[in-house]
Every structure is written in C-alpha cells, then in structure tokens.
Amino acid sequence: MSIDLMKRLGIFVVLVLVQGLVFNHIHLFNCATPLLYIIMVLHFRRNHPRWAVLLWCFMMGLCIDVFANTPGVAAASMTLVGLLQPYLFELFVPRDSSDDLEPSVRTIGMGSYFLYVLIIVLVYNLLFFTLETFNFFNWMQWLMCIGGSTVITMVMVMAIEGFRK
C-alpha cells in the first residue's frame, strides 16, 4: 500500500469519528452544524482518478449516514460534490500548473481557494439540507440551516488550512 493511501485512510477514519462523535451533536442556534468531513473532498489532487474520488466520497457519506442516522442523505450529497470537485478545481487552477497539484492556499492563492471551498461547501449544504428536510413548509429554517452550516464549516476549513500552512 502506498503512503498516500494510508494517509488518506487515516484522515478518513479521523474525520468520520470526529464528525460522528463530536460535531453531529453541535447545533448552534438550532440550525448551524459544522460539517467538517467535507474537507476530504477539497484535497484531492488534480490527477486523482475520478472513480476513486467518487468512491472515497460515497464511502465517507455512507459512514457519516451510519453515525448520523440520515439514510443516504450524506452519501448522495458527498457523491455529488465528489463528481463536481475535479471540474470546480479546474476553474481555479492556472493553466500552466503541474498535473499533481493539490488544492491549498499555497498552490492556488487565498482568494481562489476561498471561492473554491465556498462553492463546494454551499453545493454540499444545499443538497444535504434539501434532502434532509424534503419539504419547503419551513423554508426560513431550511435557509438558516444552509447559511449557518456553510458559515461555520467555512470558518473551520479556513482555520485548518491556516494551520496546514
């Protein structure tokens, strides 16, 4: 097994356990839940096989669904974000960059990385809370959950990226 695979598997296990045991029990103002496990999707390299990205994302979502008792919601949302990630990353990468570029503040810049993370987190939260609610009778609560979770997840992802620097 390669070092990259072992590192990714370790990050996978840590993110699932932290989300399942800690972050799933945090609901700020009864609407904002930190969804930190999405950081797994953000750091796939440019030349990573797309089937592997989809498989990792689906398995992450499935494990989160087991912990959170949300049947298929996180798996579907993570799979969609895993499908979109390579295409979104290409929007922010300079054309003359290397093929094995990993998304980070150092490689694509602060503004581009922030926008890249914002789009992925927003798409994820939009689909996640739409599937979880599955009705629009309380649309203000739905919007507050999407907005609050997006903000708190963005703050946590950018803080972790600051430490990675």
Tab-separated table of N, CA and C in Angstrom:
chain	number	residue	atom	x	y	z
A	1	MET	N	0.839	-1.187	0.000
A	1	MET	CA	0.000	0.000	0.000
A	1	MET	C	0.879	1.245	0.000
A	2	SER	N	0.428	2.238	-0.700
A	2	SER	CA	1.237	3.453	-0.791
A	2	SER	C	1.014	4.340	0.434
A	3	ILE	N	1.940	5.236	0.622
A	3	ILE	CA	1.869	6.157	1.758
A	3	ILE	C	0.668	7.084	1.615
A	4	ASP	N	0.391	7.516	0.375
A	4	ASP	CA	-0.740	8.405	0.134
A	4	ASP	C	-2.058	7.735	0.514
A	5	LEU	N	-2.185	6.458	0.179
A	5	LEU	CA	-3.406	5.719	0.521
A	5	LEU	C	-3.557	5.575	2.033
A	6	MET	N	-2.485	5.270	2.722
A	6	MET	CA	-2.534	5.117	4.179
A	6	MET	C	-2.851	6.456	4.855
A	7	LYS	N	-2.273	7.523	4.340
A	7	LYS	CA	-2.535	8.859	4.890
A	7	LYS	C	-4.007	9.241	4.689
A	8	ARG	N	-4.508	8.991	3.480
A	8	ARG	CA	-5.911	9.309	3.178
A	8	ARG	C	-6.860	8.456	4.018
A	9	LEU	N	-6.517	7.190	4.229
A	9	LEU	CA	-7.342	6.304	5.057
A	9	LEU	C	-7.347	6.766	6.515
A	10	GLY	N	-6.203	7.215	7.022
A	10	GLY	CA	-6.139	7.747	8.383
A	10	GLY	C	-6.974	9.009	8.542
A	11	ILE	N	-6.886	9.905	7.564
A	11	ILE	CA	-7.692	11.131	7.597
A	11	ILE	C	-9.173	10.781	7.537
A	12	PHE	N	-9.516	9.798	6.706
A	12	PHE	CA	-10.897	9.331	6.577
A	12	PHE	C	-11.449	8.878	7.928
A	13	VAL	N	-10.706	8.020	8.606
A	13	VAL	CA	-11.149	7.482	9.896
A	13	VAL	C	-11.270	8.594	10.935
A	14	VAL	N	-10.290	9.484	10.991
A	14	VAL	CA	-10.334	10.581	11.967
A	14	VAL	C	-11.525	11.496	11.708
A	15	LEU	N	-11.759	11.856	10.440
A	15	LEU	CA	-12.881	12.742	10.123
A	15	LEU	C	-14.231	12.104	10.440
A	16	VAL	N	-14.375	10.823	10.144
A	16	VAL	CA	-15.643	10.140	10.447
A	16	VAL	C	-15.869	10.097	11.958
A	17	LEU	N	-14.846	9.761	12.713
A	17	LEU	CA	-15.005	9.682	14.165
A	17	LEU	C	-15.258	11.052	14.791
A	18	VAL	N	-14.528	12.066	14.359
A	18	VAL	CA	-14.719	13.407	14.916
A	18	VAL	C	-16.124	13.927	14.578
A	19	GLN	N	-16.550	13.719	13.322
A	19	GLN	CA	-17.885	14.178	12.944
A	19	GLN	C	-18.964	13.405	13.696
A	20	GLY	N	-18.819	12.096	13.749
A	20	GLY	CA	-19.848	11.271	14.374
A	20	GLY	C	-19.941	11.431	15.881
A	21	LEU	N	-18.819	11.610	16.527
A	21	LEU	CA	-18.817	11.666	17.982
A	21	LEU	C	-18.893	13.075	18.555
A	22	VAL	N	-18.456	14.078	17.790
A	22	VAL	CA	-18.416	15.436	18.330
A	22	VAL	C	-19.325	16.389	17.555
A	23	PHE	N	-19.030	16.601	16.288
A	23	PHE	CA	-19.684	17.667	15.527
A	23	PHE	C	-21.160	17.411	15.229
A	24	ASN	N	-21.582	16.158	15.161
A	24	ASN	CA	-23.007	15.885	14.929
A	24	ASN	C	-23.875	16.303	16.118
A	25	HIS	N	-23.263	16.530	17.266
A	25	HIS	CA	-24.011	16.917	18.460
A	25	HIS	C	-23.965	18.428	18.703
A	26	ILE	N	-23.350	19.167	17.795
A	26	ILE	CA	-23.277	20.619	17.911
A	26	ILE	C	-24.289	21.227	16.951
A	27	HIS	N	-25.224	21.997	17.490
A	27	HIS	CA	-26.223	22.689	16.676
A	27	HIS	C	-26.325	24.125	17.197
A	28	LEU	N	-25.499	25.006	16.669
A	28	LEU	CA	-25.505	26.394	17.108
A	28	LEU	C	-26.791	27.075	16.663
A	29	PHE	N	-27.457	27.712	17.591
A	29	PHE	CA	-28.717	28.420	17.338
A	29	PHE	C	-29.769	27.503	16.699
A	30	ASN	N	-29.653	26.217	16.972
A	30	ASN	CA	-30.586	25.194	16.490
A	30	ASN	C	-30.608	25.081	14.964
A	31	CYS	N	-29.545	25.539	14.304
A	31	CYS	CA	-29.535	25.406	12.842
A	31	CYS	C	-28.142	25.192	12.256
A	32	ALA	N	-27.095	25.671	12.860
A	32	ALA	CA	-25.757	25.590	12.273
A	32	ALA	C	-24.999	24.387	12.834
A	33	THR	N	-24.706	23.437	11.965
A	33	THR	CA	-23.954	22.249	12.340
A	33	THR	C	-22.651	22.236	11.542
A	34	PRO	N	-21.509	22.119	12.205
A	34	PRO	CA	-20.252	22.047	11.451
A	34	PRO	C	-20.138	20.702	10.734
A	35	LEU	N	-19.909	20.747	9.449
A	35	LEU	CA	-19.782	19.542	8.635
A	35	LEU	C	-18.348	19.470	8.113
A	36	LEU	N	-17.433	19.160	8.995
A	36	LEU	CA	-16.014	19.245	8.697
A	36	LEU	C	-15.531	18.134	7.771
A	37	TYR	N	-16.255	17.040	7.675
A	37	TYR	CA	-15.807	15.920	6.857
A	37	TYR	C	-15.729	16.260	5.373
A	38	ILE	N	-16.307	17.372	4.981
A	38	ILE	CA	-16.233	17.786	3.576
A	38	ILE	C	-14.809	18.168	3.180
A	39	ILE	N	-13.952	18.349	4.169
A	39	ILE	CA	-12.553	18.690	3.876
A	39	ILE	C	-11.864	17.563	3.110
A	40	MET	N	-12.394	16.363	3.239
A	40	MET	CA	-11.838	15.218	2.494
A	40	MET	C	-11.944	15.455	0.990
A	41	VAL	N	-13.050	16.006	0.543
A	41	VAL	CA	-13.276	16.238	-0.889
A	41	VAL	C	-12.381	17.356	-1.398
A	42	LEU	N	-12.111	18.314	-0.563
A	42	LEU	CA	-11.392	19.503	-1.001
A	42	LEU	C	-9.953	19.236	-1.406
A	43	HIS	N	-9.353	18.173	-0.888
A	43	HIS	CA	-7.912	17.990	-1.064
A	43	HIS	C	-7.522	16.858	-2.006
A	44	PHE	N	-8.382	16.502	-2.933
A	44	PHE	CA	-7.981	15.531	-3.947
A	44	PHE	C	-7.124	16.233	-4.994
A	45	ARG	N	-6.039	15.595	-5.362
A	45	ARG	CA	-5.124	16.174	-6.349
A	45	ARG	C	-5.771	16.274	-7.715
A	46	ARG	N	-5.135	17.050	-8.542
A	46	ARG	CA	-5.661	17.310	-9.883
A	46	ARG	C	-5.730	16.046	-10.735
A	47	ASN	N	-4.757	15.159	-10.638
A	47	ASN	CA	-4.731	13.966	-11.477
A	47	ASN	C	-5.295	12.728	-10.785
A	48	HIS	N	-5.959	12.904	-9.665
A	48	HIS	CA	-6.543	11.763	-8.947
A	48	HIS	C	-7.657	11.162	-9.816
A	49	PRO	N	-7.713	9.842	-9.951
A	49	PRO	CA	-8.763	9.241	-10.795
A	49	PRO	C	-10.163	9.595	-10.295
A	50	ARG	N	-11.020	9.924	-11.232
A	50	ARG	CA	-12.370	10.372	-10.849
A	50	ARG	C	-13.168	9.267	-10.198
A	51	TRP	N	-12.975	8.029	-10.612
A	51	TRP	CA	-13.690	6.929	-9.983
A	51	TRP	C	-13.268	6.798	-8.521
A	52	ALA	N	-11.997	7.059	-8.223
A	52	ALA	CA	-11.508	6.974	-6.846
A	52	ALA	C	-12.087	8.106	-5.996
A	53	VAL	N	-12.197	9.294	-6.582
A	53	VAL	CA	-12.805	10.426	-5.858
A	53	VAL	C	-14.251	10.098	-5.515
A	54	LEU	N	-14.990	9.562	-6.476
A	54	LEU	CA	-16.395	9.196	-6.225
A	54	LEU	C	-16.508	8.103	-5.172
A	55	LEU	N	-15.624	7.127	-5.234
A	55	LEU	CA	-15.669	6.034	-4.261
A	55	LEU	C	-15.352	6.527	-2.849
A	56	TRP	N	-14.299	7.347	-2.709
A	56	TRP	CA	-13.951	7.904	-1.400
A	56	TRP	C	-15.104	8.746	-0.846
A	57	CYS	N	-15.690	9.579	-1.705
A	57	CYS	CA	-16.774	10.462	-1.254
A	57	CYS	C	-18.010	9.663	-0.859
A	58	PHE	N	-18.356	8.670	-1.650
A	58	PHE	CA	-19.519	7.853	-1.316
A	58	PHE	C	-19.313	7.114	0.003
A	59	MET	N	-18.123	6.545	0.188
A	59	MET	CA	-17.850	5.816	1.434
A	59	MET	C	-17.850	6.756	2.644
A	60	MET	N	-17.320	7.957	2.475
A	60	MET	CA	-17.351	8.936	3.562
A	60	MET	C	-18.797	9.282	3.905
A	61	GLY	N	-19.602	9.559	2.893
A	61	GLY	CA	-21.001	9.873	3.130
A	61	GLY	C	-21.758	8.722	3.776
A	62	LEU	N	-21.464	7.506	3.347
A	62	LEU	CA	-22.134	6.340	3.921
A	62	LEU	C	-21.779	6.167	5.401
A	63	CYS	N	-20.509	6.349	5.739
A	63	CYS	CA	-20.095	6.252	7.148
A	63	CYS	C	-20.730	7.354	7.988
A	64	ILE	N	-20.829	8.550	7.446
A	64	ILE	CA	-21.471	9.652	8.168
A	64	ILE	C	-22.959	9.352	8.349
A	65	ASP	N	-23.589	8.792	7.326
A	65	ASP	CA	-25.001	8.418	7.433
A	65	ASP	C	-25.233	7.396	8.538
A	66	VAL	N	-24.319	6.469	8.705
A	66	VAL	CA	-24.452	5.465	9.766
A	66	VAL	C	-24.404	6.130	11.135
A	67	PHE	N	-23.475	7.075	11.323
A	67	PHE	CA	-23.368	7.769	12.603
A	67	PHE	C	-24.537	8.715	12.853
A	68	ALA	N	-24.995	9.415	11.820
A	68	ALA	CA	-25.991	10.467	12.000
A	68	ALA	C	-27.423	9.985	11.812
A	69	ASN	N	-27.605	8.731	11.398
A	69	ASN	CA	-28.937	8.179	11.160
A	69	ASN	C	-29.700	9.002	10.118
A	70	THR	N	-29.006	9.354	9.055
A	70	THR	CA	-29.615	10.052	7.926
A	70	THR	C	-29.457	9.152	6.707
A	71	PRO	N	-30.420	8.304	6.440
A	71	PRO	CA	-30.237	7.262	5.423
A	71	PRO	C	-30.034	7.810	4.015
A	72	GLY	N	-28.793	7.814	3.567
A	72	GLY	CA	-28.461	8.181	2.211
A	72	GLY	C	-28.276	9.653	1.938
A	73	VAL	N	-28.576	10.509	2.892
A	73	VAL	CA	-28.502	11.954	2.653
A	73	VAL	C	-27.055	12.399	2.461
A	74	ALA	N	-26.189	12.044	3.374
A	74	ALA	CA	-24.781	12.447	3.266
A	74	ALA	C	-24.094	11.718	2.119
A	75	ALA	N	-24.458	10.467	1.881
A	75	ALA	CA	-23.845	9.709	0.781
A	75	ALA	C	-24.179	10.349	-0.566
A	76	ALA	N	-25.417	10.721	-0.770
A	76	ALA	CA	-25.810	11.362	-2.026
A	76	ALA	C	-25.141	12.726	-2.175
A	77	SER	N	-25.107	13.491	-1.109
A	77	SER	CA	-24.514	14.825	-1.167
A	77	SER	C	-23.006	14.756	-1.406
A	78	MET	N	-22.333	13.859	-0.711
A	78	MET	CA	-20.885	13.721	-0.899
A	78	MET	C	-20.561	13.202	-2.293
A	79	THR	N	-21.379	12.304	-2.819
A	79	THR	CA	-21.137	11.785	-4.163
A	79	THR	C	-21.282	12.881	-5.209
A	80	LEU	N	-22.286	13.731	-5.058
A	80	LEU	CA	-22.446	14.844	-5.999
A	80	LEU	C	-21.260	15.801	-5.921
A	81	VAL	N	-20.831	16.116	-4.717
A	81	VAL	CA	-19.697	17.028	-4.555
A	81	VAL	C	-18.421	16.376	-5.093
A	82	GLY	N	-18.272	15.066	-4.893
A	82	GLY	CA	-17.128	14.360	-5.456
A	82	GLY	C	-17.143	14.365	-6.974
A	83	LEU	N	-18.329	14.334	-7.553
A	83	LEU	CA	-18.462	14.408	-9.002
A	83	LEU	C	-18.085	15.794	-9.526
A	84	LEU	N	-18.450	16.828	-8.788
A	84	LEU	CA	-18.193	18.202	-9.220
A	84	LEU	C	-16.779	18.691	-8.906
A	85	GLN	N	-16.118	18.099	-7.916
A	85	GLN	CA	-14.830	18.608	-7.430
A	85	GLN	C	-13.765	18.753	-8.507
A	86	PRO	N	-13.514	17.768	-9.362
A	86	PRO	CA	-12.451	17.970	-10.365
A	86	PRO	C	-12.748	19.114	-11.331
A	87	TYR	N	-14.005	19.271	-11.691
A	87	TYR	CA	-14.381	20.332	-12.621
A	87	TYR	C	-14.292	21.709	-11.955
A	88	LEU	N	-14.701	21.795	-10.698
A	88	LEU	CA	-14.599	23.065	-9.979
A	88	LEU	C	-13.144	23.441	-9.725
A	89	PHE	N	-12.331	22.451	-9.412
A	89	PHE	CA	-10.916	22.732	-9.162
A	89	PHE	C	-10.238	23.254	-10.424
A	90	GLU	N	-10.623	22.732	-11.577
A	90	GLU	CA	-10.033	23.191	-12.843
A	90	GLU	C	-10.315	24.673	-13.098
A	91	LEU	N	-11.417	25.181	-12.554
A	91	LEU	CA	-11.741	26.597	-12.741
A	91	LEU	C	-10.749	27.523	-12.053
A	92	PHE	N	-10.125	27.043	-10.978
A	92	PHE	CA	-9.267	27.891	-10.159
A	92	PHE	C	-7.775	27.607	-10.321
A	93	VAL	N	-7.431	26.633	-11.158
A	93	VAL	CA	-6.034	26.253	-11.341
A	93	VAL	C	-5.447	27.021	-12.521
A	94	PRO	N	-4.253	27.575	-12.375
A	94	PRO	CA	-3.591	28.186	-13.530
A	94	PRO	C	-3.324	27.136	-14.618
A	95	ARG	N	-3.417	27.524	-15.843
A	95	ARG	CA	-3.291	26.578	-16.968
A	95	ARG	C	-1.915	25.909	-17.039
A	96	ASP	N	-0.873	26.601	-16.635
A	96	ASP	CA	0.473	26.053	-16.753
A	96	ASP	C	0.938	25.337	-15.479
A	97	SER	N	0.030	24.951	-14.602
A	97	SER	CA	0.407	24.277	-13.360
A	97	SER	C	0.612	22.785	-13.597
A	98	SER	N	1.226	22.128	-12.630
A	98	SER	CA	1.535	20.704	-12.771
A	98	SER	C	0.281	19.844	-12.659
A	99	ASP	N	0.405	18.601	-13.104
A	99	ASP	CA	-0.743	17.697	-13.120
A	99	ASP	C	-1.098	17.146	-11.743
A	100	ASP	N	-0.153	17.128	-10.812
A	100	ASP	CA	-0.435	16.573	-9.490
A	100	ASP	C	-0.619	17.661	-8.433
A	101	LEU	N	-1.198	18.765	-8.829
A	101	LEU	CA	-1.422	19.904	-7.943
A	101	LEU	C	-2.517	19.588	-6.924
A	102	GLU	N	-2.254	19.884	-5.659
A	102	GLU	CA	-3.253	19.690	-4.608
A	102	GLU	C	-3.837	21.050	-4.234
A	103	PRO	N	-5.157	21.127	-4.086
A	103	PRO	CA	-5.774	22.405	-3.720
A	103	PRO	C	-5.341	22.861	-2.324
A	104	SER	N	-4.819	24.060	-2.231
A	104	SER	CA	-4.474	24.669	-0.948
A	104	SER	C	-4.262	26.162	-1.185
A	105	VAL	N	-4.142	26.892	-0.096
A	105	VAL	CA	-3.902	28.332	-0.191
A	105	VAL	C	-2.565	28.590	-0.869
A	106	ARG	N	-1.575	27.763	-0.586
A	106	ARG	CA	-0.246	27.946	-1.173
A	106	ARG	C	-0.238	27.740	-2.684
A	107	THR	N	-1.020	26.808	-3.172
A	107	THR	CA	-0.934	26.470	-4.591
A	107	THR	C	-1.809	27.340	-5.483
A	108	ILE	N	-3.002	27.719	-5.020
A	108	ILE	CA	-3.888	28.496	-5.900
A	108	ILE	C	-4.198	29.895	-5.374
A	109	GLY	N	-3.699	30.227	-4.204
A	109	GLY	CA	-3.923	31.568	-3.658
A	109	GLY	C	-5.128	31.614	-2.734
A	110	MET	N	-5.121	32.609	-1.861
A	110	MET	CA	-6.163	32.722	-0.836
A	110	MET	C	-7.541	32.980	-1.431
A	111	GLY	N	-7.668	33.919	-2.338
A	111	GLY	CA	-8.969	34.251	-2.913
A	111	GLY	C	-9.562	33.107	-3.705
A	112	SER	N	-8.759	32.465	-4.539
A	112	SER	CA	-9.238	31.339	-5.340
A	112	SER	C	-9.605	30.154	-4.458
A	113	TYR	N	-8.772	29.886	-3.440
A	113	TYR	CA	-9.070	28.765	-2.548
A	113	TYR	C	-10.356	29.025	-1.758
A	114	PHE	N	-10.533	30.239	-1.280
A	114	PHE	CA	-11.734	30.580	-0.522
A	114	PHE	C	-12.979	30.389	-1.395
A	115	LEU	N	-12.925	30.844	-2.628
A	115	LEU	CA	-14.062	30.701	-3.534
A	115	LEU	C	-14.320	29.242	-3.888
A	116	TYR	N	-13.261	28.496	-4.106
A	116	TYR	CA	-13.359	27.053	-4.380
A	116	TYR	C	-14.039	26.322	-3.222
A	117	VAL	N	-13.600	26.590	-2.003
A	117	VAL	CA	-14.185	25.958	-0.815
A	117	VAL	C	-15.634	26.408	-0.635
A	118	LEU	N	-15.897	27.681	-0.829
A	118	LEU	CA	-17.246	28.209	-0.663
A	118	LEU	C	-18.235	27.528	-1.614
A	119	ILE	N	-17.854	27.361	-2.865
A	119	ILE	CA	-18.753	26.735	-3.830
A	119	ILE	C	-19.031	25.289	-3.448
A	120	ILE	N	-17.994	24.545	-3.090
A	120	ILE	CA	-18.189	23.137	-2.742
A	120	ILE	C	-19.021	22.997	-1.471
A	121	VAL	N	-18.733	23.783	-0.456
A	121	VAL	CA	-19.488	23.704	0.804
A	121	VAL	C	-20.936	24.131	0.598
A	122	LEU	N	-21.154	25.164	-0.187
A	122	LEU	CA	-22.514	25.635	-0.443
A	122	LEU	C	-23.331	24.603	-1.223
A	123	VAL	N	-22.746	24.012	-2.244
A	123	VAL	CA	-23.455	22.967	-3.006
A	123	VAL	C	-23.766	21.783	-2.102
A	124	TYR	N	-22.779	21.385	-1.287
A	124	TYR	CA	-22.998	20.264	-0.379
A	124	TYR	C	-24.136	20.556	0.598
A	125	ASN	N	-24.078	21.710	1.253
A	125	ASN	CA	-25.108	22.050	2.240
A	125	ASN	C	-26.479	22.210	1.609
A	126	LEU	N	-26.532	22.776	0.433
A	126	LEU	CA	-27.810	22.937	-0.262
A	126	LEU	C	-28.461	21.585	-0.519
A	127	LEU	N	-27.702	20.657	-1.052
A	127	LEU	CA	-28.267	19.327	-1.320
A	127	LEU	C	-28.546	18.563	-0.031
A	128	PHE	N	-27.618	18.636	0.928
A	128	PHE	CA	-27.778	17.901	2.183
A	128	PHE	C	-29.046	18.315	2.914
A	129	PHE	N	-29.235	19.610	3.118
A	129	PHE	CA	-30.398	20.059	3.884
A	129	PHE	C	-31.687	19.972	3.083
A	130	THR	N	-31.609	20.019	1.755
A	130	THR	CA	-32.805	19.816	0.945
A	130	THR	C	-33.274	18.367	1.057
A	131	LEU	N	-32.341	17.426	0.969
A	131	LEU	CA	-32.715	16.020	1.105
A	131	LEU	C	-33.147	15.682	2.528
A	132	GLU	N	-32.505	16.298	3.506
A	132	GLU	CA	-32.851	16.013	4.900
A	132	GLU	C	-34.243	16.544	5.253
A	133	THR	N	-34.559	17.742	4.819
A	133	THR	CA	-35.851	18.347	5.118
A	133	THR	C	-36.941	17.757	4.240
A	134	PHE	N	-36.691	17.701	2.952
A	134	PHE	CA	-37.567	17.143	1.935
A	134	PHE	C	-38.941	17.794	1.883
A	135	ASN	N	-39.045	19.004	2.392
A	135	ASN	CA	-40.251	19.814	2.180
A	135	ASN	C	-39.869	21.278	2.344
A	136	PHE	N	-40.730	22.145	1.864
A	136	PHE	CA	-40.435	23.568	1.924
A	136	PHE	C	-41.478	24.322	2.742
A	137	PHE	N	-42.086	23.630	3.714
A	137	PHE	CA	-43.063	24.302	4.556
A	137	PHE	C	-42.391	25.279	5.505
A	138	ASN	N	-41.232	24.940	5.985
A	138	ASN	CA	-40.482	25.807	6.886
A	138	ASN	C	-39.214	26.260	6.168
A	139	TRP	N	-39.375	27.051	5.120
A	139	TRP	CA	-38.256	27.406	4.274
A	139	TRP	C	-37.275	28.360	4.952
A	140	MET	N	-37.717	29.127	5.936
A	140	MET	CA	-36.778	30.001	6.663
A	140	MET	C	-35.796	29.169	7.490
A	141	GLN	N	-36.277	28.132	8.134
A	141	GLN	CA	-35.395	27.234	8.886
A	141	GLN	C	-34.420	26.535	7.933
A	142	TRP	N	-34.901	26.143	6.770
A	142	TRP	CA	-34.073	25.498	5.751
A	142	TRP	C	-32.947	26.437	5.317
A	143	LEU	N	-33.281	27.688	5.033
A	143	LEU	CA	-32.269	28.664	4.625
A	143	LEU	C	-31.282	28.968	5.751
A	144	MET	N	-31.781	29.043	6.977
A	144	MET	CA	-30.892	29.300	8.114
A	144	MET	C	-29.933	28.129	8.326
A	145	CYS	N	-30.408	26.909	8.150
A	145	CYS	CA	-29.531	25.743	8.285
A	145	CYS	C	-28.452	25.741	7.208
A	146	ILE	N	-28.841	26.046	5.982
A	146	ILE	CA	-27.854	26.088	4.898
A	146	ILE	C	-26.840	27.197	5.143
A	147	GLY	N	-27.313	28.398	5.449
A	147	GLY	CA	-26.417	29.526	5.677
A	147	GLY	C	-25.534	29.346	6.895
A	148	GLY	N	-26.129	28.937	8.001
A	148	GLY	CA	-25.357	28.768	9.231
A	148	GLY	C	-24.316	27.668	9.121
A	149	SER	N	-24.692	26.544	8.543
A	149	SER	CA	-23.745	25.438	8.393
A	149	SER	C	-22.648	25.782	7.394
A	150	THR	N	-22.992	26.533	6.368
A	150	THR	CA	-21.974	26.954	5.400
A	150	THR	C	-20.957	27.871	6.071
A	151	VAL	N	-21.426	28.826	6.848
A	151	VAL	CA	-20.517	29.769	7.509
A	151	VAL	C	-19.611	29.057	8.503
A	152	ILE	N	-20.180	28.218	9.362
A	152	ILE	CA	-19.356	27.573	10.388
A	152	ILE	C	-18.398	26.557	9.769
A	153	THR	N	-18.827	25.883	8.718
A	153	THR	CA	-17.937	24.941	8.037
A	153	THR	C	-16.808	25.691	7.332
A	154	MET	N	-17.136	26.818	6.707
A	154	MET	CA	-16.113	27.625	6.044
A	154	MET	C	-15.069	28.134	7.038
A	155	VAL	N	-15.524	28.603	8.173
A	155	VAL	CA	-14.594	29.101	9.200
A	155	VAL	C	-13.664	27.985	9.654
A	156	MET	N	-14.214	26.804	9.876
A	156	MET	CA	-13.386	25.689	10.346
A	156	MET	C	-12.410	25.210	9.274
A	157	VAL	N	-12.857	25.138	8.030
A	157	VAL	CA	-11.969	24.702	6.941
A	157	VAL	C	-10.840	25.705	6.739
A	158	MET	N	-11.161	26.990	6.763
A	158	MET	CA	-10.117	28.008	6.576
A	158	MET	C	-9.157	28.030	7.767
A	159	ALA	N	-9.659	27.765	8.965
A	159	ALA	CA	-8.773	27.688	10.132
A	159	ALA	C	-7.818	26.503	10.010
A	160	ILE	N	-8.327	25.377	9.576
A	160	ILE	CA	-7.467	24.197	9.395
A	160	ILE	C	-6.453	24.462	8.283
A	161	GLU	N	-6.886	25.125	7.233
A	161	GLU	CA	-5.953	25.455	6.144
A	161	GLU	C	-4.870	26.426	6.639
A	162	GLY	N	-5.237	27.313	7.534
A	162	GLY	CA	-4.245	28.215	8.119
A	162	GLY	C	-3.208	27.450	8.940
A	163	PHE	N	-3.625	26.412	9.650
A	163	PHE	CA	-2.678	25.603	10.410
A	163	PHE	C	-1.815	24.735	9.505
A	164	ARG	N	-2.376	24.284	8.389
A	164	ARG	CA	-1.613	23.464	7.448
A	164	ARG	C	-0.465	24.241	6.821
A	165	LYS	N	-0.639	25.540	6.695
A	165	LYS	CA	0.387	26.397	6.123
A	165	LYS	C	1.640	26.280	6.929
